[in-house]
PDB file of C-alpha atoms in Angstrom:
ATOM      1  CA  MET C   1     -85.911 -83.836  25.806  1.00 48.00           C
ATOM      2  CA  ASN C   2     -87.197 -80.685  27.496  1.00 52.00           C
ATOM      3  CA  ARG C   3     -83.528 -79.594  28.364  1.00 54.00           C
ATOM      4  CA  TYR C   4     -82.533 -80.187  24.725  1.00 50.00           C
ATOM      5  CA  LEU C   5     -85.450 -77.567  23.687  1.00 48.00           C
ATOM      6  CA  LEU C   6     -84.067 -75.289  26.119  1.00 48.00           C
ATOM      7  CA  TYR C   7     -80.660 -75.307  24.639  1.00 50.00           C
ATOM      8  CA  ILE C   8     -82.316 -74.837  21.137  1.00 49.00           C
ATOM      9  CA  PHE C   9     -84.518 -71.856  22.088  1.00 49.00           C
ATOM     10  CA  LEU C  10     -81.527 -70.227  24.142  1.00 50.00           C
ATOM     11  CA  ALA C  11     -79.121 -70.446  21.041  1.00 48.00           C
ATOM     12  CA  LEU C  12     -81.689 -69.002  18.791  1.00 48.00           C
ATOM     13  CA  PHE C  13     -82.310 -66.461  21.035  1.00 47.00           C
ATOM     14  CA  MET C  14     -78.782 -65.304  21.031  1.00 50.00           C
ATOM     15  CA  LEU C  15     -78.499 -65.628  17.512  1.00 46.00           C
ATOM     16  CA  SER C  16     -81.208 -63.069  16.658  1.00 49.00           C
ATOM     17  CA  SER C  17     -80.117 -60.772  19.572  1.00 49.00           C
ATOM     18  CA  CYS C  18     -76.332 -60.741  17.573  1.00 47.00           C
ATOM     19  CA  GLN C  19     -78.149 -60.189  13.996  1.00 49.00           C
ATOM     20  CA  ALA C  20     -80.260 -57.184  15.711  1.00 44.00           C
ATOM     21  CA  GLU C  21     -77.111 -55.579  16.877  1.00 46.00           C
ATOM     22  CA  THR C  22     -75.222 -55.992  13.473  1.00 47.00           C
ATOM     23  CA  THR C  23     -78.168 -54.608  11.358  1.00 49.00           C
ATOM     24  CA  THR C  24     -78.601 -51.258  13.612  1.00 52.00           C
ATOM     25  CA  PRO C  25     -79.015 -48.554  10.931  1.00 56.00           C
ATOM     26  CA  ILE C  26     -76.450 -45.925  10.557  1.00 52.00           C
ATOM     27  CA  ARG C  27     -77.852 -42.570  10.979  1.00 56.00           C
ATOM     28  CA  LEU C  28     -75.776 -40.268   8.667  1.00 52.00           C
ATOM     29  CA  ASN C  29     -77.405 -37.239   9.730  1.00 55.00           C
ATOM     30  CA  HIS C  30     -76.004 -37.537  13.304  1.00 55.00           C
ATOM     31  CA  LEU C  31     -72.255 -38.330  12.281  1.00 54.00           C
ATOM     32  CA  GLU C  32     -69.889 -36.213  14.587  1.00 59.00           C
ATOM     33  CA  PRO C  33     -67.029 -34.600  13.071  1.00 59.00           C
ATOM     34  CA  LEU C  34     -63.372 -35.764  13.694  1.00 56.00           C
ATOM     35  CA  PRO C  35     -61.237 -33.037  15.794  1.00 58.00           C
ATOM     36  CA  ALA C  36     -59.228 -30.798  13.581  1.00 53.00           C
ATOM     37  CA  PRO C  37     -55.490 -31.939  13.651  1.00 54.00           C
ATOM     38  CA  THR C  38     -53.229 -29.664  15.507  1.00 46.00           C
ATOM     39  CA  PRO C  39     -51.406 -27.454  13.241  1.00 47.00           C
ATOM     40  CA  VAL C  40     -47.654 -27.849  13.298  1.00 48.00           C
ATOM     41  CA  THR C  41     -45.897 -24.610  13.168  1.00 64.00           C
ATOM     42  CA  SER C  42     -42.006 -24.104  13.030  1.00 76.00           C
ATOM     43  CA  PRO C  43     -40.111 -21.466  15.219  1.00 89.00           C
ATOM     44  CA  PRO C  44     -38.970 -18.259  13.710  1.00 94.00           C
ATOM     45  CA  LEU C  45     -36.149 -17.961  11.995  1.00 96.00           C
ATOM     46  CA  ARG C  46     -33.569 -15.698  13.842  1.00 95.00           C
ATOM     47  CA  VAL C  47     -31.833 -13.527  12.011  1.00 95.00           C
ATOM     48  CA  SER C  48     -29.070 -10.837  13.298  1.00 93.00           C
ATOM     49  CA  VAL C  49     -27.071  -8.212  11.256  1.00 90.00           C
ATOM     50  CA  ALA C  50     -23.695  -6.679  12.787  1.00 85.00           C
ATOM     51  CA  SER C  51     -24.110  -3.028  13.457  1.00 76.00           C
ATOM     52  CA  ILE C  52     -22.313  -2.027  10.481  1.00 74.00           C
ATOM     53  CA  ILE C  53     -24.852   0.755   9.758  1.00 62.00           C
ATOM     54  CA  SER C  54     -27.314   2.251  12.131  1.00 61.00           C
ATOM     55  CA  PRO C  55     -30.433   0.220  13.500  1.00 57.00           C
ATOM     56  CA  GLN C  56     -32.563   2.327  11.513  1.00 62.00           C
ATOM     57  CA  GLY C  57     -30.714   1.775   8.397  1.00 66.00           C
ATOM     58  CA  THR C  58     -30.713  -1.906   8.919  1.00 75.00           C
ATOM     59  CA  VAL C  59     -34.200  -2.466   9.436  1.00 73.00           C
ATOM     60  CA  GLN C  60     -34.739  -0.422   6.268  1.00 81.00           C
ATOM     61  CA  SER C  61     -32.358  -2.097   4.048  1.00 86.00           C
ATOM     62  CA  TYR C  62     -32.799  -5.651   5.356  1.00 90.00           C
ATOM     63  CA  GLN C  63     -36.431  -5.844   5.942  1.00 92.00           C
ATOM     64  CA  PRO C  64     -37.365  -6.708   2.434  1.00 95.00           C
ATOM     65  CA  LEU C  65     -34.846  -9.773   2.558  1.00 95.00           C
ATOM     66  CA  LEU C  66     -36.262 -10.824   5.780  1.00 95.00           C
ATOM     67  CA  ASP C  67     -39.812 -10.725   3.950  1.00 96.00           C
ATOM     68  CA  TYR C  68     -38.238 -12.875   1.074  1.00 97.00           C
ATOM     69  CA  LEU C  69     -36.837 -15.411   3.463  1.00 97.00           C
ATOM     70  CA  SER C  70     -40.251 -15.577   5.294  1.00 96.00           C
ATOM     71  CA  ALA C  71     -42.436 -16.295   1.995  1.00 96.00           C
ATOM     72  CA  GLN C  72     -39.540 -18.773   0.943  1.00 97.00           C
ATOM     73  CA  LEU C  73     -39.277 -21.016   4.126  1.00 96.00           C
ATOM     74  CA  GLY C  74     -43.216 -20.253   4.892  1.00 95.00           C
ATOM     75  CA  ARG C  75     -42.205 -19.226   8.205  1.00 95.00           C
ATOM     76  CA  GLN C  76     -41.695 -16.286  10.566  1.00 96.00           C
ATOM     77  CA  VAL C  77     -38.183 -14.472  10.232  1.00 96.00           C
ATOM     78  CA  THR C  78     -37.218 -12.430  13.501  1.00 94.00           C
ATOM     79  CA  LEU C  79     -34.411  -9.651  13.339  1.00 93.00           C
ATOM     80  CA  ILE C  80     -32.397  -9.426  16.340  1.00 91.00           C
ATOM     81  CA  GLN C  81     -30.368  -6.749  16.648  1.00 88.00           C
ATOM     82  CA  ARG C  82     -27.166  -5.787  18.927  1.00 87.00           C
ATOM     83  CA  ARG C  83     -25.174  -2.909  19.436  1.00 84.00           C
ATOM     84  CA  THR C  84     -21.580  -4.196  18.716  1.00 88.00           C
ATOM     85  CA  TYR C  85     -20.163  -6.884  16.471  1.00 88.00           C
ATOM     86  CA  THR C  86     -19.000  -8.728  19.522  1.00 90.00           C
ATOM     87  CA  GLU C  87     -22.504  -8.808  20.598  1.00 91.00           C
ATOM     88  CA  THR C  88     -23.913 -10.091  17.428  1.00 91.00           C
ATOM     89  CA  ASN C  89     -21.011 -13.069  17.654  1.00 92.00           C
ATOM     90  CA  GLU C  90     -22.182 -13.922  20.883  1.00 93.00           C
ATOM     91  CA  LEU C  91     -25.721 -14.479  19.740  1.00 93.00           C
ATOM     92  CA  ILE C  92     -24.356 -16.826  17.025  1.00 92.00           C
ATOM     93  CA  GLY C  93     -21.749 -18.465  19.899  1.00 91.00           C
ATOM     94  CA  GLN C  94     -25.218 -19.105  22.163  1.00 92.00           C
ATOM     95  CA  ASN C  95     -27.223 -20.521  19.601  1.00 92.00           C
ATOM     96  CA  GLU C  96     -29.940 -17.466  20.007  1.00 94.00           C
ATOM     97  CA  VAL C  97     -29.932 -16.699  16.153  1.00 95.00           C
ATOM     98  CA  ASP C  98     -29.612 -18.861  13.412  1.00 96.00           C
ATOM     99  CA  VAL C  99     -27.998 -16.780  10.471  1.00 96.00           C
ATOM    100  CA  ALA C 100     -26.071 -13.715  10.820  1.00 94.00           C
ATOM    101  CA  PHE C 101     -24.652 -10.694   8.521  1.00 94.00           C
ATOM    102  CA  VAL C 102     -21.173 -10.025  10.059  1.00 93.00           C
ATOM    103  CA  CYS C 103     -18.341  -8.118   9.274  1.00 91.00           C
ATOM    104  CA  THR C 104     -14.888  -9.710   8.057  1.00 94.00           C
ATOM    105  CA  SER C 105     -13.200  -9.393  11.323  1.00 92.00           C
ATOM    106  CA  ALA C 106     -16.000 -10.552  13.326  1.00 91.00           C
ATOM    107  CA  TYR C 107     -16.223 -13.550  11.024  1.00 95.00           C
ATOM    108  CA  ILE C 108     -12.601 -14.343  11.518  1.00 94.00           C
ATOM    109  CA  ASP C 109     -12.936 -14.049  15.220  1.00 92.00           C
ATOM    110  CA  GLY C 110     -16.386 -15.922  15.454  1.00 93.00           C
ATOM    111  CA  ARG C 111     -15.012 -18.924  13.272  1.00 94.00           C
ATOM    112  CA  ASP C 112     -12.132 -19.433  15.794  1.00 90.00           C
ATOM    113  CA  ARG C 113     -14.133 -18.715  18.873  1.00 92.00           C
ATOM    114  CA  TYR C 114     -17.811 -19.938  18.094  1.00 92.00           C
ATOM    115  CA  GLY C 115     -17.480 -22.101  15.132  1.00 91.00           C
ATOM    116  CA  MET C 116     -19.541 -20.026  12.782  1.00 94.00           C
ATOM    117  CA  SER C 117     -19.060 -20.845   9.009  1.00 96.00           C
ATOM    118  CA  LEU C 118     -19.793 -19.338   5.769  1.00 97.00           C
ATOM    119  CA  LEU C 119     -23.017 -19.728   3.852  1.00 98.00           C
ATOM    120  CA  VAL C 120     -22.957 -17.183   1.173  1.00 97.00           C
ATOM    121  CA  ALA C 121     -21.217 -13.784   0.514  1.00 96.00           C
ATOM    122  CA  PRO C 122     -22.716 -10.595  -1.424  1.00 95.00           C
ATOM    123  CA  GLN C 123     -21.383  -9.812  -4.857  1.00 96.00           C
ATOM    124  CA  VAL C 124     -21.216  -6.124  -5.418  1.00 93.00           C
ATOM    125  CA  ASN C 125     -19.761  -4.840  -8.826  1.00 92.00           C
ATOM    126  CA  GLY C 126     -18.886  -8.602 -10.012  1.00 95.00           C
ATOM    127  CA  LYS C 127     -16.626  -8.804  -6.920  1.00 95.00           C
ATOM    128  CA  THR C 128     -16.645 -10.419  -3.418  1.00 96.00           C
ATOM    129  CA  SER C 129     -14.016  -7.888  -1.909  1.00 96.00           C
ATOM    130  CA  TYR C 130     -14.407  -4.543  -0.585  1.00 96.00           C
ATOM    131  CA  HIS C 131     -11.759  -1.692   0.802  1.00 97.00           C
ATOM    132  CA  SER C 132     -11.073   0.115   3.995  1.00 97.00           C
ATOM    133  CA  LEU C 133     -11.464   4.079   3.139  1.00 98.00           C
ATOM    134  CA  LEU C 134      -9.571   6.576   5.088  1.00 98.00           C
ATOM    135  CA  ILE C 135     -11.937   9.827   5.066  1.00 98.00           C
ATOM    136  CA  VAL C 136     -11.513  12.866   6.143  1.00 98.00           C
ATOM    137  CA  PRO C 137     -13.690  16.551   6.181  1.00 98.00           C
ATOM    138  CA  ALA C 138     -13.371  17.929   2.379  1.00 97.00           C
ATOM    139  CA  SER C 139     -11.657  21.056   3.955  1.00 97.00           C
ATOM    140  CA  SER C 140      -9.076  18.997   5.390  1.00 97.00           C
ATOM    141  CA  SER C 141      -5.388  19.333   4.287  1.00 97.00           C
ATOM    142  CA  ALA C 142      -4.329  15.995   5.334  1.00 98.00           C
ATOM    143  CA  GLN C 143      -3.022  13.696   2.428  1.00 97.00           C
ATOM    144  CA  THR C 144      -2.249  10.579   4.403  1.00 97.00           C
ATOM    145  CA  ILE C 145      -2.790   9.107   7.847  1.00 98.00           C
ATOM    146  CA  ALA C 146       0.292  10.392   8.859  1.00 98.00           C
ATOM    147  CA  ASP C 147      -1.300  14.156   8.757  1.00 98.00           C
ATOM    148  CA  LEU C 148      -3.839  13.054  11.328  1.00 98.00           C
ATOM    149  CA  ARG C 149      -1.310  13.104  14.350  1.00 98.00           C
ATOM    150  CA  ASP C 150      -2.736  14.954  17.378  1.00 98.00           C
ATOM    151  CA  LYS C 151      -6.237  14.993  15.750  1.00 98.00           C
ATOM    152  CA  VAL C 152      -9.691  13.223  16.724  1.00 98.00           C
ATOM    153  CA  PHE C 153     -10.301   9.791  14.955  1.00 98.00           C
ATOM    154  CA  ALA C 154     -13.617   8.053  14.946  1.00 98.00           C
ATOM    155  CA  PHE C 155     -13.334   4.429  14.730  1.00 97.00           C
ATOM    156  CA  THR C 156     -16.292   2.617  13.715  1.00 95.00           C
ATOM    157  CA  ASP C 157     -16.555  -0.569  16.068  1.00 93.00           C
ATOM    158  CA  PRO C 158     -13.786  -2.208  18.308  1.00 91.00           C
ATOM    159  CA  THR C 159     -13.898  -5.606  16.079  1.00 90.00           C
ATOM    160  CA  SER C 160     -14.446  -3.867  12.779  1.00 93.00           C
ATOM    161  CA  PHE C 161     -11.998  -4.801  10.195  1.00 94.00           C
ATOM    162  CA  SER C 162     -12.137  -1.739   7.912  1.00 95.00           C
ATOM    163  CA  GLY C 163     -13.009   0.624  10.734  1.00 96.00           C
ATOM    164  CA  ARG C 164     -10.352  -0.337  13.365  1.00 95.00           C
ATOM    165  CA  VAL C 165      -7.844  -3.224  12.496  1.00 95.00           C
ATOM    166  CA  TYR C 166      -7.015  -1.736   9.103  1.00 96.00           C
ATOM    167  CA  PRO C 167      -6.425   1.830  10.441  1.00 97.00           C
ATOM    168  CA  THR C 168      -4.393   0.499  13.258  1.00 96.00           C
ATOM    169  CA  VAL C 169      -1.974  -1.506  11.076  1.00 96.00           C
ATOM    170  CA  LEU C 170      -1.233   1.595   9.065  1.00 97.00           C
ATOM    171  CA  LEU C 171      -0.039   3.315  12.471  1.00 97.00           C
ATOM    172  CA  HIS C 172       1.639   0.084  13.430  1.00 95.00           C
ATOM    173  CA  GLU C 173       3.862   0.078  10.167  1.00 94.00           C
ATOM    174  CA  MET C 174       4.512   3.852  11.245  1.00 95.00           C
ATOM    175  CA  GLY C 175       5.575   2.626  14.856  1.00 95.00           C
ATOM    176  CA  GLU C 176       2.721   4.346  16.380  1.00 96.00           C
ATOM    177  CA  VAL C 177      -0.364   3.076  18.132  1.00 95.00           C
ATOM    178  CA  PRO C 178      -3.668   4.969  18.230  1.00 96.00           C
ATOM    179  CA  GLU C 179      -3.610   5.768  21.759  1.00 95.00           C
ATOM    180  CA  THR C 180      -0.562   8.076  21.617  1.00 97.00           C
ATOM    181  CA  PHE C 181      -0.789   9.007  18.038  1.00 98.00           C
ATOM    182  CA  PHE C 182      -4.132  10.755  17.971  1.00 98.00           C
ATOM    183  CA  ARG C 183      -5.283  13.341  20.242  1.00 98.00           C
ATOM    184  CA  ASP C 184      -8.692  11.627  20.796  1.00 98.00           C
ATOM    185  CA  THR C 185     -10.613   8.423  19.601  1.00 98.00           C
ATOM    186  CA  PHE C 186     -14.058   7.489  20.091  1.00 97.00           C
ATOM    187  CA  PHE C 187     -16.267   4.635  18.739  1.00 96.00           C
ATOM    188  CA  THR C 188     -19.468   5.473  16.537  1.00 95.00           C
ATOM    189  CA  TYR C 189     -20.307   1.613  16.175  1.00 92.00           C
ATOM    190  CA  THR C 190     -21.805   1.943  12.684  1.00 91.00           C
ATOM    191  CA  HIS C 191     -20.022   3.011   9.404  1.00 93.00           C
ATOM    192  CA  ASP C 192     -22.866   5.478   8.449  1.00 91.00           C
ATOM    193  CA  ALA C 193     -22.606   7.273  11.929  1.00 94.00           C
ATOM    194  CA  ALA C 194     -18.709   7.572  11.266  1.00 96.00           C
ATOM    195  CA  ILE C 195     -19.336   9.120   7.798  1.00 97.00           C
ATOM    196  CA  GLU C 196     -21.910  11.538   9.462  1.00 96.00           C
ATOM    197  CA  ALA C 197     -18.913  12.532  12.111  1.00 97.00           C
ATOM    198  CA  VAL C 198     -16.549  13.245   9.725  1.00 98.00           C
ATOM    199  CA  ALA C 199     -18.939  15.277   7.574  1.00 97.00           C
ATOM    200  CA  ASN C 200     -20.151  17.192  10.301  1.00 96.00           C
ATOM    201  CA  ASP C 201     -16.537  17.968  11.364  1.00 96.00           C
ATOM    202  CA  LEU C 202     -17.135  15.942  14.784  1.00 97.00           C
ATOM    203  CA  ALA C 203     -14.078  13.877  13.665  1.00 98.00           C
ATOM    204  CA  ASP C 204     -10.961  14.973  11.590  1.00 98.00           C
ATOM    205  CA  GLY C 205     -10.771  11.253  10.294  1.00 98.00           C
ATOM    206  CA  ALA C 206     -12.324   7.789  10.159  1.00 98.00           C
ATOM    207  CA  ALA C 207     -11.830   4.849   8.246  1.00 98.00           C
ATOM    208  CA  VAL C 208     -15.168   3.156   6.886  1.00 97.00           C
ATOM    209  CA  ASP C 209     -16.308   0.081   4.699  1.00 95.00           C
ATOM    210  CA  SER C 210     -16.161   1.185   1.147  1.00 95.00           C
ATOM    211  CA  LEU C 211     -19.272  -0.529   0.471  1.00 91.00           C
ATOM    212  CA  VAL C 212     -21.215   1.454   3.112  1.00 92.00           C
ATOM    213  CA  PHE C 213     -19.641   4.484   2.062  1.00 95.00           C
ATOM    214  CA  ASP C 214     -20.474   3.911  -1.699  1.00 92.00           C
ATOM    215  CA  PHE C 215     -24.213   3.183  -0.782  1.00 87.00           C
ATOM    216  CA  ALA C 216     -24.198   6.014   1.571  1.00 90.00           C
ATOM    217  CA  VAL C 217     -22.968   8.610  -1.005  1.00 92.00           C
ATOM    218  CA  LYS C 218     -25.348   7.415  -3.546  1.00 89.00           C
ATOM    219  CA  ARG C 219     -28.472   7.923  -1.362  1.00 87.00           C
ATOM    220  CA  ASN C 220     -26.940  11.180  -0.344  1.00 92.00           C
ATOM    221  CA  PRO C 221     -24.736  12.868  -3.152  1.00 95.00           C
ATOM    222  CA  GLU C 222     -24.348  15.837  -1.124  1.00 95.00           C
ATOM    223  CA  LEU C 223     -21.749  13.960   1.094  1.00 94.00           C
ATOM    224  CA  LEU C 224     -19.153  14.346  -1.738  1.00 94.00           C
ATOM    225  CA  SER C 225     -19.016  17.972  -0.901  1.00 96.00           C
ATOM    226  CA  LYS C 226     -18.527  17.319   2.995  1.00 97.00           C
ATOM    227  CA  ILE C 227     -15.843  14.345   2.782  1.00 97.00           C
ATOM    228  CA  LYS C 228     -13.067  13.324   0.732  1.00 97.00           C
ATOM    229  CA  VAL C 229     -11.259   9.980   0.571  1.00 98.00           C
ATOM    230  CA  ILE C 230      -7.171  10.253   1.336  1.00 98.00           C
ATOM    231  CA  HIS C 231      -6.272   6.543   1.267  1.00 98.00           C
ATOM    232  CA  THR C 232      -7.830   2.945  -0.197  1.00 98.00           C
ATOM    233  CA  SER C 233      -6.929  -0.291   1.297  1.00 98.00           C
ATOM    234  CA  PRO C 234      -6.089  -3.316  -0.995  1.00 97.00           C
ATOM    235  CA  PRO C 235      -9.283  -5.223  -1.413  1.00 97.00           C
ATOM    236  CA  PHE C 236     -10.166  -7.929   1.356  1.00 97.00           C
ATOM    237  CA  GLY C 237     -13.041 -10.356   1.819  1.00 97.00           C
ATOM    238  CA  ILE C 238     -16.493  -9.128   1.890  1.00 95.00           C
ATOM    239  CA  PRO C 239     -18.339  -9.321   4.964  1.00 94.00           C
ATOM    240  CA  PRO C 240     -20.293 -12.601   4.785  1.00 96.00           C
ATOM    241  CA  VAL C 241     -23.522 -14.311   5.738  1.00 96.00           C
ATOM    242  CA  VAL C 242     -22.925 -16.961   8.321  1.00 97.00           C
ATOM    243  CA  VAL C 243     -24.613 -19.692  10.185  1.00 96.00           C
ATOM    244  CA  GLY C 244     -23.776 -20.911  13.916  1.00 91.00           C
ATOM    245  CA  SER C 245     -22.607 -24.684  14.530  1.00 89.00           C
ATOM    246  CA  GLY C 246     -26.100 -25.611  15.701  1.00 90.00           C
ATOM    247  CA  VAL C 247     -27.967 -24.894  12.524  1.00 93.00           C
ATOM    248  CA  ARG C 248     -29.384 -28.193  11.088  1.00 94.00           C
ATOM    249  CA  PRO C 249     -27.789 -29.304   7.892  1.00 95.00           C
ATOM    250  CA  GLN C 250     -31.228 -29.372   6.245  1.00 96.00           C
ATOM    251  CA  LEU C 251     -31.724 -25.873   7.306  1.00 96.00           C
ATOM    252  CA  ARG C 252     -28.454 -24.451   6.220  1.00 96.00           C
ATOM    253  CA  ALA C 253     -28.935 -25.995   2.795  1.00 97.00           C
ATOM    254  CA  GLU C 254     -32.401 -24.469   2.177  1.00 97.00           C
ATOM    255  CA  LEU C 255     -31.184 -21.267   3.417  1.00 97.00           C
ATOM    256  CA  GLN C 256     -28.192 -21.513   0.962  1.00 97.00           C
ATOM    257  CA  ASN C 257     -30.296 -22.586  -1.877  1.00 97.00           C
ATOM    258  CA  ILE C 258     -32.579 -19.738  -1.380  1.00 98.00           C
ATOM    259  CA  LEU C 259     -30.052 -16.982  -1.269  1.00 98.00           C
ATOM    260  CA  LEU C 260     -28.271 -18.346  -4.300  1.00 98.00           C
ATOM    261  CA  GLY C 261     -31.048 -18.464  -6.387  1.00 97.00           C
ATOM    262  CA  MET C 262     -32.697 -14.689  -5.473  1.00 97.00           C
ATOM    263  CA  ALA C 263     -31.093 -12.935  -8.019  1.00 97.00           C
ATOM    264  CA  ASP C 264     -32.606 -15.373 -10.809  1.00 97.00           C
ATOM    265  CA  ASP C 265     -35.894 -15.012  -9.075  1.00 97.00           C
ATOM    266  CA  PRO C 266     -37.827 -12.344 -11.010  1.00 96.00           C
ATOM    267  CA  SER C 267     -40.573 -11.607  -8.378  1.00 96.00           C
ATOM    268  CA  PRO C 268     -40.585  -7.841  -7.092  1.00 96.00           C
ATOM    269  CA  LEU C 269     -39.953  -9.231  -3.897  1.00 96.00           C
ATOM    270  CA  ALA C 270     -36.428 -10.664  -4.687  1.00 97.00           C
ATOM    271  CA  GLN C 271     -35.320  -7.998  -6.793  1.00 96.00           C
ATOM    272  CA  ARG C 272     -36.229  -4.992  -4.389  1.00 96.00           C
ATOM    273  CA  ALA C 273     -34.513  -7.276  -1.317  1.00 95.00           C
ATOM    274  CA  LEU C 274     -31.297  -7.080  -3.343  1.00 95.00           C
ATOM    275  CA  ALA C 275     -31.899  -3.591  -4.783  1.00 93.00           C
ATOM    276  CA  GLU C 276     -32.093  -2.329  -1.048  1.00 91.00           C
ATOM    277  CA  LEU C 277     -29.086  -4.055   0.057  1.00 90.00           C
ATOM    278  CA  GLY C 278     -26.966  -2.772  -2.912  1.00 89.00           C
ATOM    279  CA  ILE C 279     -25.964  -5.931  -4.154  1.00 91.00           C
ATOM    280  CA  GLU C 280     -26.004  -7.989  -7.211  1.00 95.00           C
ATOM    281  CA  ARG C 281     -26.416 -11.598  -6.037  1.00 96.00           C
ATOM    282  CA  PHE C 282     -25.116 -14.032  -3.132  1.00 97.00           C
ATOM    283  CA  VAL C 283     -22.423 -16.402  -4.028  1.00 98.00           C
ATOM    284  CA  MET C 284     -20.243 -19.022  -2.531  1.00 98.00           C
ATOM    285  CA  ILE C 285     -17.352 -17.996  -0.927  1.00 97.00           C
ATOM    286  CA  ASP C 286     -14.145 -19.728   0.540  1.00 96.00           C
ATOM    287  CA  ASP C 287     -12.583 -19.067   3.907  1.00 96.00           C
ATOM    288  CA  ALA C 288      -9.302 -18.741   1.855  1.00 97.00           C
ATOM    289  CA  ALA C 289     -10.876 -15.259   0.736  1.00 97.00           C
ATOM    290  CA  TYR C 290     -10.261 -13.890   4.164  1.00 97.00           C
ATOM    291  CA  ALA C 291      -6.752 -15.101   4.557  1.00 96.00           C
ATOM    292  CA  SER C 292      -4.969 -11.561   4.008  1.00 96.00           C
ATOM    293  CA  ALA C 293      -7.266  -9.968   6.393  1.00 95.00           C
ATOM    294  CA  ARG C 294      -6.647 -12.666   9.051  1.00 94.00           C
ATOM    295  CA  LEU C 295      -2.948 -11.996   8.550  1.00 93.00           C
ATOM    296  CA  LEU C 296      -3.256  -8.258   9.400  1.00 93.00           C
ATOM    297  CA  ARG C 297      -5.167  -8.927  12.511  1.00 90.00           C
ATOM    298  CA  SER C 298      -2.314 -11.219  13.523  1.00 88.00           C
ATOM    299  CA  ARG C 299       0.006  -8.431  13.393  1.00 83.00           C
ATOM    300  CA  VAL C 300      -1.930  -6.256  15.890  1.00 80.00           C
ATOM    301  CA  GLY C 301      -3.427  -9.110  17.954  1.00 73.00           C
ATOM    302  CA  LEU C 302      -6.718  -9.316  19.616  1.00 51.00           C
ATOM    303  CA  LEU C 303      -8.199  -5.652  19.649  1.00 48.00           C
ATOM    304  CA  SER C 304     -10.660  -4.300  22.625  1.00 43.00           C
ATOM    305  CA  PRO C 305     -12.225  -1.518  23.274  1.00 40.00           C
TER     306      PRO C 305
END
C-alpha cells in the first residue's frame, strides 16, 4: 500500500513540474531581434564600347546610357574600355564583358570567332545604315581616292569597316594595295582622331564613319571649313549592340526590352541618353543587314595591322 502511495506522489510531482514549465511567462520586453538577412547583390553589368571615338568622347557620350541601364536594372553598370576593336571583341570572347557596342566589321568577325550575337541596333534618321566617307583637307585638290597616290593616309582601326576595309576595297578595285599606293599610312584608332588628323593637315586623307562625322560636325561646325568629303560609300549595316554567348537568356531579354523601350520612356535620363548618342531609338536588326559588308570583307581577306 505504501508503495502504491509512493507511485501516486511521484506522478503528481512530475505533472506539477511539467505544468510549471509550460506556464512560464514570456517577457516581451526581453525579446531578442532576429538577425538581419544578408542582402543579395547582383554583380555589375559589364559594358564595353569599341573605340570608334576617343575614350574621353566615349565616356561623355555613353555615361547617360550607362546610368539609365543601371537605374532600370537596379544594379551597377561598369564601363570597360580597350584601345582597339579586336581587344573589345576579345573581352566578349573571354566573357569579360556582357554587352558591347561594336563596329560593323568587328561584329562580323566576332560572330564568326566568338559567337557574339545581335541584341539591338541604333536608328538614326529613320535608318539602320551608315556610310564610309572619304575625307581630305578643304584645300586639297583630290577628287577621288586615285588622287591620293603617294599621299599620307590615316586609317582608323585595323578592323574598322568604314575606316580601313572600305578604302582598301576601293584600292583593290584599282589593282592597288595601301602599302604601295600611299606614301605612308598610320592608325588613329578612333574616327574622331582621324577627322582631326585631316583637319590639322596631319594626313592627306582618311575614311571615317558617317555617323561620327555628322556628329562631330554638329558639335563643331568649324570642321566644315577644314574638311571636305570626296566620296560616300553605299549604305552598310550600322554598328550594332551585341552580347556574348555566355550571357543568360533572361538578362539578354531584359536588356533588349530596356533598350527597345527607351525612346518611349519620357524620363529625362532616357531622352538625354539617346540625345548624347545622337540616335532616335534602338531597334531590332537581322544579320542579313551585314551581308554586303561581309562580302566586301571577303574580297580583301582578314586584315591585320
